Coordinates of C-alpha atoms and ligand atoms in Angstrom, one line a residue:
M47 CA -32.3 4.4 18.5
A48 CA -30.8 4.0 15.0
E49 CA -29.9 7.1 12.9
A50 CA -31.5 6.8 9.5
A51 CA -29.5 7.1 6.2
D52 CA -31.3 9.2 3.5
T53 CA -29.1 9.7 0.6
R54 CA -25.6 8.8 -0.5
A55 CA -23.0 10.3 -2.8
T56 CA -20.1 8.1 -3.9
E57 CA -17.7 10.4 -5.8
V58 CA -14.6 11.5 -4.0
T59 CA -11.9 13.9 -5.0
L60 CA -8.2 13.6 -4.0
E61 CA -8.7 16.9 -2.1
E62 CA -11.3 15.4 0.1
I63 CA -9.1 12.5 0.9
V64 CA -6.2 14.8 1.7
A65 CA -8.4 16.9 3.9
L66 CA -9.7 13.9 5.8
C67 CA -6.2 12.6 6.3
K68 CA -5.1 15.9 7.7
R69 CA -8.2 16.4 9.8
R70 CA -8.0 13.0 11.5
G71 CA -4.2 12.9 11.7
F72 CA -3.6 10.1 9.2
I73 CA -1.0 11.9 7.1
F74 CA 0.8 15.2 7.4
P75 CA 3.0 17.0 4.8
S76 CA 6.6 16.4 6.0
S77 CA 8.6 19.2 7.6
E78 CA 5.5 21.4 7.8
I79 CA 6.9 23.8 10.4
Y80 CA 9.7 24.6 7.9
G81 CA 7.2 25.2 5.0
G82 CA 7.1 21.6 3.9
V83 CA 9.3 19.6 1.5
G84 CA 7.7 18.6 -1.8
S85 CA 6.0 15.2 -2.1
T86 CA 7.1 13.9 1.3
Y87 CA 4.7 12.8 3.9
D88 CA 4.7 11.8 7.5
Y89 CA 2.2 9.3 8.9
G90 CA 0.3 10.0 12.1
H91 CA -1.4 7.6 14.5
Y92 CA -4.3 6.3 12.4
G93 CA -2.1 6.4 9.2
V94 CA 0.5 4.2 10.9
L95 CA -2.3 1.8 12.1
L96 CA -3.9 1.6 8.6
R97 CA -0.5 1.2 6.9
N98 CA 0.4 -1.6 9.3
N99 CA -2.8 -3.3 8.6
V100 CA -2.3 -3.2 4.9
K101 CA 1.2 -4.7 5.3
D102 CA -0.1 -7.3 7.8
E103 CA -2.7 -8.4 5.3
W104 CA 0.0 -8.8 2.7
W105 CA 2.1 -10.8 5.1
R106 CA -0.9 -12.9 5.9
A107 CA -1.6 -13.7 2.2
M108 CA 2.0 -14.2 1.3
V109 CA 3.5 -16.0 4.2
R110 CA 1.1 -16.9 7.1
E111 CA -1.5 -18.6 5.0
R112 CA 1.0 -20.5 2.7
D113 CA 3.9 -22.9 3.0
D114 CA 5.9 -21.9 0.0
I115 CA 6.9 -18.4 0.7
V116 CA 9.5 -17.1 3.3
A117 CA 10.1 -13.6 4.6
L118 CA 13.2 -11.5 4.2
D119 CA 14.3 -8.0 5.3
S120 CA 17.4 -6.9 3.3
A121 CA 19.4 -3.7 3.8
I122 CA 18.6 -0.5 1.9
L123 CA 22.3 0.1 1.2
Q124 CA 23.8 -2.6 -1.0
H125 CA 27.1 -3.1 -2.8
P126 CA 27.1 -0.6 -5.8
R127 CA 27.8 -3.6 -8.1
V128 CA 24.3 -4.9 -7.4
W129 CA 22.9 -2.0 -9.4
E130 CA 25.4 -2.4 -12.1
A131 CA 24.5 -6.1 -12.5
S132 CA 20.7 -5.5 -12.2
G133 CA 20.8 -3.0 -15.0
H134 CA 19.6 -0.1 -12.9
L135 CA 22.7 2.0 -13.3
E136 CA 22.3 1.8 -17.0
G137 CA 18.6 1.5 -17.5
F138 CA 16.6 2.8 -14.6
T139 CA 15.9 6.1 -16.2
D140 CA 13.1 8.3 -17.3
P141 CA 13.3 10.6 -20.3
L142 CA 13.7 14.2 -19.0
V143 CA 13.1 17.5 -20.8
D144 CA 13.9 21.0 -19.4
C145 CA 12.1 24.1 -20.3
R146 CA 14.6 26.9 -20.9
T147 CA 11.9 29.5 -20.3
C148 CA 10.3 28.5 -17.0
G149 CA 13.2 26.3 -15.7
L150 CA 10.8 23.4 -14.9
R151 CA 11.6 19.8 -15.6
F152 CA 9.1 17.3 -17.0
R153 CA 9.0 13.6 -17.9
A154 CA 9.1 13.6 -21.7
D155 CA 6.7 10.6 -21.9
K156 CA 4.2 12.3 -19.6
L157 CA 3.9 15.8 -21.0
E158 CA 0.2 15.5 -21.4
D159 CA -0.1 14.9 -17.6
A160 CA 2.2 17.7 -16.7
Q161 CA 1.3 21.3 -15.8
C162 CA 3.3 24.1 -17.5
G163 CA 4.6 26.9 -15.3
R164 CA 3.2 29.6 -17.6
K165 CA -0.4 30.7 -18.4
P166 CA -2.3 30.3 -20.6
S167 CA -0.5 27.1 -21.6
K168 CA -1.8 24.0 -19.9
H169 CA 0.8 21.4 -20.9
P170 CA 4.5 22.0 -21.5
G171 CA 5.2 22.9 -25.1
E172 CA 1.8 24.3 -25.8
F173 CA 2.7 28.0 -25.2
S174 CA 4.6 29.9 -27.8
E175 CA 7.3 30.8 -25.2
C176 CA 7.8 27.2 -24.2
D177 CA 11.3 26.2 -25.1
L178 CA 11.9 22.5 -24.3
T179 CA 15.2 20.8 -24.6
D180 CA 15.6 17.4 -26.3
A181 CA 14.8 14.5 -24.0
R182 CA 17.7 13.0 -22.1
E183 CA 17.8 9.9 -19.9
F184 CA 17.7 10.7 -16.2
N185 CA 18.7 8.0 -13.6
L186 CA 16.1 7.8 -10.8
M187 CA 18.5 6.3 -8.2
F188 CA 19.5 8.5 -5.3
E189 CA 23.3 8.6 -4.9
T190 CA 25.0 8.8 -1.6
H191 CA 28.4 8.3 -0.1
V192 CA 29.4 5.7 2.4
G193 CA 32.1 6.6 4.9
P194 CA 34.1 9.8 5.5
V195 CA 35.7 10.1 2.0
K196 CA 33.4 11.5 -0.7
D197 CA 34.9 10.1 -4.0
T198 CA 33.7 7.7 -6.7
A199 CA 34.9 4.7 -4.7
S200 CA 32.5 5.5 -1.9
T201 CA 29.4 6.0 -4.1
A202 CA 26.4 4.0 -3.0
Y203 CA 22.7 4.1 -3.9
L204 CA 19.5 4.1 -1.9
R205 CA 17.7 1.1 -3.3
P206 CA 15.0 2.0 -5.9
E207 CA 13.3 -1.3 -5.4
T208 CA 13.4 -4.0 -2.8
A209 CA 13.6 -6.9 -5.3
Q210 CA 17.4 -6.9 -5.7
G211 CA 17.8 -7.5 -2.0
I212 CA 15.9 -10.7 -2.6
F213 CA 17.9 -11.9 -5.6
I214 CA 21.3 -11.4 -3.9
N215 CA 20.0 -13.5 -1.0
F216 CA 18.7 -16.3 -3.2
K217 CA 21.6 -18.6 -2.2
N218 CA 21.2 -17.9 1.6
V219 CA 17.5 -18.4 1.5
L220 CA 17.7 -21.6 -0.5
Q221 CA 20.1 -23.2 1.9
F222 CA 18.3 -22.1 5.0
A223 CA 14.6 -22.6 3.9
R224 CA 15.2 -25.9 2.1
K225 CA 12.6 -25.1 -0.5
K226 CA 12.4 -26.1 -4.1
P227 CA 10.8 -24.2 -6.9
P228 CA 8.1 -23.1 -7.0
F229 CA 8.8 -21.1 -3.9
G230 CA 8.9 -17.4 -3.0
I231 CA 10.7 -14.8 -1.0
A232 CA 8.7 -11.9 0.3
Q233 CA 9.9 -8.5 1.6
I234 CA 8.4 -5.2 2.6
G235 CA 10.6 -2.1 2.9
K236 CA 11.4 1.4 1.9
S237 CA 12.5 2.3 -1.6
F238 CA 13.7 5.6 -3.0
R239 CA 13.4 7.1 -6.5
N240 CA 14.3 10.6 -7.6
E241 CA 11.1 10.9 -9.5
I242 CA 11.0 13.7 -12.0
T243 CA 7.4 14.5 -11.4
T244 CA 5.7 13.5 -8.2
G245 CA 2.3 14.3 -7.0
N246 CA -1.2 13.1 -6.4
F247 CA -0.7 13.0 -2.7
I248 CA 1.0 9.7 -1.6
F249 CA 0.5 8.1 -5.1
R250 CA 4.0 9.0 -6.3
T251 CA 6.6 10.2 -3.8
R252 CA 10.4 9.9 -3.7
E253 CA 10.5 7.8 -0.6
F254 CA 7.9 5.0 -0.4
E255 CA 7.4 1.5 0.7
Q256 CA 7.1 -1.6 -1.4
M257 CA 5.7 -5.0 -0.9
E258 CA 7.5 -7.3 -3.3
M259 CA 7.6 -11.1 -3.6
E260 CA 9.9 -13.0 -6.0
Y261 CA 8.4 -16.4 -6.9
F262 CA 11.1 -18.8 -8.3
V263 CA 9.7 -21.4 -10.7
P264 CA 10.9 -24.1 -13.2
P265 CA 11.3 -22.1 -16.5
D266 CA 8.5 -24.0 -18.3
Q267 CA 6.0 -23.1 -15.6
A268 CA 6.6 -19.4 -15.7
P269 CA 3.5 -18.4 -17.8
K270 CA 1.2 -20.5 -15.6
W271 CA 2.5 -18.9 -12.4
H272 CA 2.3 -15.5 -13.9
Q273 CA -1.4 -16.0 -14.5
Y274 CA -1.7 -17.5 -11.0
W275 CA -0.2 -14.4 -9.3
M276 CA -2.3 -12.0 -11.4
D277 CA -5.5 -13.8 -10.2
E278 CA -4.2 -14.0 -6.6
R279 CA -3.4 -10.4 -6.4
M280 CA -6.7 -9.2 -7.9
R281 CA -8.4 -11.4 -5.3
W282 CA -6.4 -9.9 -2.5
Y283 CA -7.6 -6.4 -3.3
T284 CA -11.2 -7.4 -3.8
E285 CA -11.3 -9.5 -0.7
L286 CA -10.1 -6.5 1.3
G287 CA -13.1 -4.5 0.0
I288 CA -12.0 -2.8 -3.3
R289 CA -15.0 -2.9 -5.6
P290 CA -14.2 -5.0 -8.7
A291 CA -15.5 -2.4 -11.1
N292 CA -12.7 0.0 -9.9
L293 CA -9.9 -2.6 -10.5
M294 CA -8.5 -4.0 -13.7
L295 CA -5.5 -5.8 -15.1
R296 CA -3.7 -4.1 -17.9
P297 CA -1.0 -6.0 -19.9
H298 CA 2.1 -3.8 -20.8
D299 CA 2.7 -3.0 -24.5
A300 CA 6.1 -4.3 -25.7
D301 CA 7.6 -0.7 -25.6
E302 CA 6.5 -0.2 -22.0
L303 CA 8.3 -3.3 -20.6
S304 CA 11.1 -2.7 -18.1
H305 CA 14.6 -3.8 -19.1
Y306 CA 14.2 -7.1 -17.1
S307 CA 10.7 -8.1 -18.0
S308 CA 9.4 -10.5 -20.7
A309 CA 5.7 -9.8 -19.7
T310 CA 4.1 -7.5 -17.2
S311 CA 0.6 -6.7 -16.3
D312 CA -0.4 -3.8 -14.0
V313 CA -3.2 -4.0 -11.5
E314 CA -4.8 -0.6 -12.1
Y315 CA -7.2 1.2 -9.8
L316 CA -9.6 3.9 -10.7
F317 CA -8.1 6.7 -8.6
P318 CA -9.7 10.2 -8.5
M319 CA -7.2 11.2 -11.2
G320 CA -8.1 8.3 -13.4
W321 CA -6.9 4.7 -13.9
S322 CA -3.4 4.3 -12.6
E323 CA -0.9 1.6 -11.5
L324 CA -1.4 0.0 -8.1
E325 CA 0.9 -3.0 -8.6
G326 CA 3.0 -4.5 -11.3
I327 CA 3.1 -8.3 -11.9
A328 CA 6.1 -9.2 -14.0
N329 CA 7.6 -12.3 -15.5
R330 CA 11.3 -11.4 -15.0
G331 CA 12.5 -14.7 -16.5
D332 CA 16.0 -15.6 -15.4
F333 CA 17.4 -12.1 -16.0
D334 CA 18.2 -11.1 -12.4
L335 CA 19.7 -14.4 -11.1
T336 CA 21.8 -14.8 -14.3
Q337 CA 23.1 -11.2 -14.1
H338 CA 24.1 -11.5 -10.4
A339 CA 25.7 -14.9 -11.1
K340 CA 27.8 -13.4 -13.9
A341 CA 28.8 -10.4 -11.9
S342 CA 29.5 -12.1 -8.6
G343 CA 30.9 -15.4 -9.8
E344 CA 28.5 -17.2 -7.5
K345 CA 26.3 -20.0 -8.8
L346 CA 22.7 -18.9 -8.4
E347 CA 20.7 -21.9 -9.5
Y348 CA 18.7 -24.8 -8.2
F349 CA 19.9 -28.4 -8.4
D350 CA 17.0 -30.7 -9.2
Q351 CA 17.9 -34.0 -7.6
E352 CA 15.2 -36.0 -9.5
R353 CA 16.4 -34.7 -12.9
G354 CA 20.0 -34.7 -11.9
E355 CA 20.6 -31.2 -13.3
A356 CA 20.9 -27.7 -12.2
Y357 CA 18.8 -24.8 -13.7
V358 CA 18.3 -21.1 -13.1
P359 CA 14.7 -20.6 -12.0
H360 CA 12.5 -18.1 -13.7
V361 CA 10.9 -15.4 -11.5
I362 CA 7.4 -14.1 -11.2
E363 CA 7.2 -10.8 -9.3
P364 CA 4.1 -9.2 -7.8
A365 CA 5.3 -5.7 -6.8
A366 CA 3.0 -3.4 -4.9
G367 CA 3.2 -0.1 -3.2
V368 CA 2.1 0.2 0.5
D369 CA 1.3 3.9 0.1
R370 CA -0.7 3.4 -3.2
A371 CA -2.6 0.5 -1.7
M372 CA -3.4 2.5 1.3
L373 CA -4.6 5.4 -0.9
A374 CA -6.8 3.0 -3.0
F375 CA -8.3 1.5 0.1
M376 CA -9.2 4.9 1.5
V377 CA -10.6 6.2 -1.8
D378 CA -12.7 3.1 -2.3
A379 CA -14.0 3.3 1.3
Y380 CA -14.7 7.1 1.4
D381 CA -18.4 7.8 1.5
T382 CA -20.8 10.6 2.5
E383 CA -24.4 10.5 3.3
E384 CA -27.1 12.5 4.9
V385 CA -28.3 11.3 8.3
E386 CA -31.2 13.1 9.8
G387 CA -30.4 16.2 7.9
R388 CA -26.7 16.2 8.7
K389 CA -23.8 15.2 6.5
R390 CA -21.9 12.1 7.6
T391 CA -18.5 11.3 6.2
L392 CA -17.1 7.9 6.7
L393 CA -14.6 5.3 5.6
R394 CA -16.3 2.0 4.9
L395 CA -13.0 0.2 5.4
H396 CA -12.8 -3.6 5.7
P397 CA -12.8 -4.3 9.4
R398 CA -9.4 -6.0 9.1
L399 CA -8.0 -2.8 7.6
A400 CA -9.7 -0.3 10.0
P401 CA -7.1 1.3 12.3
V402 CA -9.4 0.9 15.3
K403 CA -12.0 -1.9 15.3
V404 CA -14.2 -0.6 18.1
A405 CA -14.7 2.6 20.1
V406 CA -16.0 2.3 23.7
L407 CA -18.0 5.4 24.7
P408 CA -19.8 6.3 27.9
L409 CA -23.0 8.0 27.0
V410 CA -22.3 10.8 29.5
S411 CA -19.3 11.5 31.8
K412 CA -21.1 10.8 35.0
E413 CA -23.1 8.3 37.1
G414 CA -20.2 5.8 37.0
M415 CA -20.4 5.3 33.2
P416 CA -16.8 6.4 32.4
E417 CA -15.5 3.9 35.0
R418 CA -17.7 1.0 33.7
A419 CA -16.9 1.9 30.1
R420 CA -13.1 1.8 30.8
E421 CA -13.5 -1.6 32.4
I422 CA -15.3 -2.9 29.3
Y423 CA -12.7 -1.2 27.0
E424 CA -9.9 -2.9 28.8
E425 CA -11.5 -6.3 28.3
I426 CA -12.1 -5.6 24.6
R427 CA -8.7 -4.1 23.8
A428 CA -7.0 -7.3 25.0
R429 CA -8.7 -9.0 22.0
V430 CA -9.1 -6.3 19.3
P431 CA -7.6 -2.8 18.7
A432 CA -10.0 -0.4 20.6
E433 CA -10.3 3.2 21.6
Y434 CA -11.9 4.8 24.6
D435 CA -13.4 8.2 24.1
E436 CA -15.4 10.2 26.6
G437 CA -14.9 13.8 25.2
G438 CA -17.8 15.7 23.7
S439 CA -21.4 14.8 22.7
I440 CA -22.1 11.2 21.7
G441 CA -23.0 12.2 18.1
K442 CA -19.7 14.0 17.7
R443 CA -17.8 11.0 19.0
Y444 CA -19.6 8.7 16.5
R445 CA -18.8 11.1 13.7
R446 CA -15.1 11.0 14.6
Q447 CA -15.0 7.2 14.6
D448 CA -16.9 7.1 11.3
E449 CA -14.3 9.3 9.7
I450 CA -11.4 7.0 10.8
G451 CA -13.4 4.0 9.7
T452 CA -14.1 2.3 13.0
P453 CA -16.6 -0.5 12.2
W454 CA -18.3 -0.7 15.7
G455 CA -19.2 1.5 18.6
V456 CA -20.0 0.3 22.1
T457 CA -22.0 2.7 24.2
V458 CA -22.3 2.4 27.9
D459 CA -25.4 3.9 29.3
G460 CA -27.7 3.9 32.3
R461 CA -29.1 0.4 31.5
T462 CA -25.5 -1.0 31.4
M463 CA -25.3 -0.1 35.1
E464 CA -28.5 -2.1 35.8
D465 CA -28.3 -5.2 33.5
G466 CA -24.8 -5.3 32.1
T467 CA -25.8 -4.8 28.5
V468 CA -24.4 -2.2 26.1
T469 CA -25.4 -0.9 22.6
L470 CA -23.4 -2.1 19.7
R471 CA -23.5 0.3 16.8
D472 CA -22.6 -0.7 13.2
R473 CA -20.7 1.9 11.2
D474 CA -22.3 1.0 7.9
T475 CA -25.9 0.2 8.6
L476 CA -26.1 2.5 11.7
E477 CA -28.1 -0.2 13.4
Q478 CA -27.8 -0.5 17.1
E479 CA -28.3 -3.7 19.0
R480 CA -28.4 -4.4 22.8
V481 CA -25.8 -7.0 23.7
P482 CA -24.2 -8.2 27.0
A483 CA -20.9 -6.5 27.8
A484 CA -19.5 -9.8 29.0
G485 CA -17.5 -11.6 26.3
L486 CA -17.7 -8.7 23.9
G487 CA -14.0 -8.8 23.1
D488 CA -14.3 -12.4 21.8
R489 CA -17.5 -11.6 19.9
L490 CA -15.8 -8.6 18.1
A491 CA -12.7 -10.6 17.3
A492 CA -14.9 -13.1 15.6
K493 CA -16.7 -10.4 13.7
V494 CA -13.4 -8.9 12.4
A495 CA -12.4 -12.4 11.1
E496 CA -15.7 -12.8 9.1
P497 CA -15.7 -12.4 5.3
W498 CA -16.8 -8.8 4.4
S499 CA -17.8 -7.0 1.2
S500 CA -18.2 -3.3 0.7
P501 CA -21.7 -2.0 1.5
K502 CA -21.2 0.3 -1.4
L503 CA -21.8 -2.7 -3.7
G504 CA -25.5 -2.5 -2.5
Ligands
ATP612 P1 5.0 4.0 -12.2 O1 4.8 3.6 -13.6 O2 3.8 4.5 -11.5 O3 6.2 4.9 -12.0 P2 6.6 1.6 -11.8 O4 6.0 0.7 -12.9 O5 7.8 2.3 -12.0 O6 5.4 2.7 -11.4 P3 7.3 -0.6 -10.2 O7 8.8 -0.4 -10.5 O8 6.6 -1.7 -10.9 O9 6.6 0.8 -10.5 O10 7.1 -0.7 -8.7 C1 6.1 -1.5 -8.1 C2 5.1 -0.7 -7.3 O11 5.8 0.2 -6.4 C3 4.2 0.2 -8.1 O12 3.1 -0.5 -8.6 C4 3.8 1.2 -7.0 O13 2.7 0.7 -6.3 C5 5.0 1.3 -6.2 N1 5.7 2.6 -6.5 C6 6.6 2.7 -7.5 N2 7.1 3.9 -7.6 C7 6.5 4.6 -6.6 C8 6.5 6.0 -6.1 N3 7.3 6.9 -6.7 N4 5.7 6.3 -5.1 C9 4.9 5.4 -4.5 N5 4.8 4.2 -4.9 C10 5.6 3.8 -5.9

């Protein structure tokens, strides 16, 4: 029998997302048993699975379904001269102000978003006792030391972006991949920034993961490819279920542009705290390759056989954050509704993103149902990520799966033992159909691969 949906609310706060992540073991504050360490998070089972799916969808779109982009995994620690040449040592800074009264530090360009330490002031500088210093540039790179001697010669940096690892491998990749522009190099990996202000859960942390792709093109084609990648990246988010009304492209003003960029547009998402950057899509020109060629003495260019000349390709860079994307997917998927007088919370995630695709549940823990359910589960899990759950009432087990976003539930009941059929429950419609257990793994794998759009679109 299908449960009937009565009403639906769509607004979600960040607190509700944080609570669900904690309740269902997606994300924990790091070092919790020691009282926590600010803005650092650990990912639990479902968090890891969801994150992996986000990354896998990016790899699919960037590499598996194309012929012009290759993968790379470069080291976090790089030669310190990389950061000199890239301009990060000099220019990867945010303006910082200190308050002499409360001792807190703020980003000078984000004072209106910051919270003052003193009441009744809301924002730094608004209270009569606020005593802000002049702004000074603060470098966001984490410094560390390599080897046993701690002196200036041993200074190294934790990379603040994955992009430079790509540029310094341009020559290696070009030789090995035998590609010609336009072609791309894609990488996913950890980056580190000593952000002045963090917050909004996993939106801005000091350690995070980036998905970056550098697309090398003939210089005169750069504007065309910039537009192409803006369209592609918007499509990626909407195809994975983000509602188009919650997504926009915002071109940077001239004074916002990074030191390397001639044009950047941000993909912004309507997060609970307002429109904020999800991904940046920059036209980096030939800045990086030229800088590294100058500093290293290596030629970083492409020799065009047909034209008989060498040139430095221009670069289009879609740079996304894994953690921010994951947060956006969760926010967009979060829903509550009333079902037969009880509140149901669920994540209406795209099946390809859902941590678990199907839960296999014996109706009761007796009469051979658990054993039969396990057999069915083992057949299914060979094809799609599945979970077996026999603990607690069936309603409770459904609710649990709804909250982690499992799109389908397979229930093994008395009739299964007689005719080999099971019920297949749909997370979004709550419809239940009777289907043969045989071949269910294949059937579900086919369903995961089908195009999908958010049921919240109506
Ligand atoms: P912001 O303006 O929010 O600081 P940014 O413009 O400095 O971001 P980029 O350098 O363009 O960010 O990095 C590309 C992507 O990496 C961002 O769009 C974001 O998704 C992710 N990212 C950057 N900094 C952080 C961070 N501190 N925590 C989590 N993700 C981040």
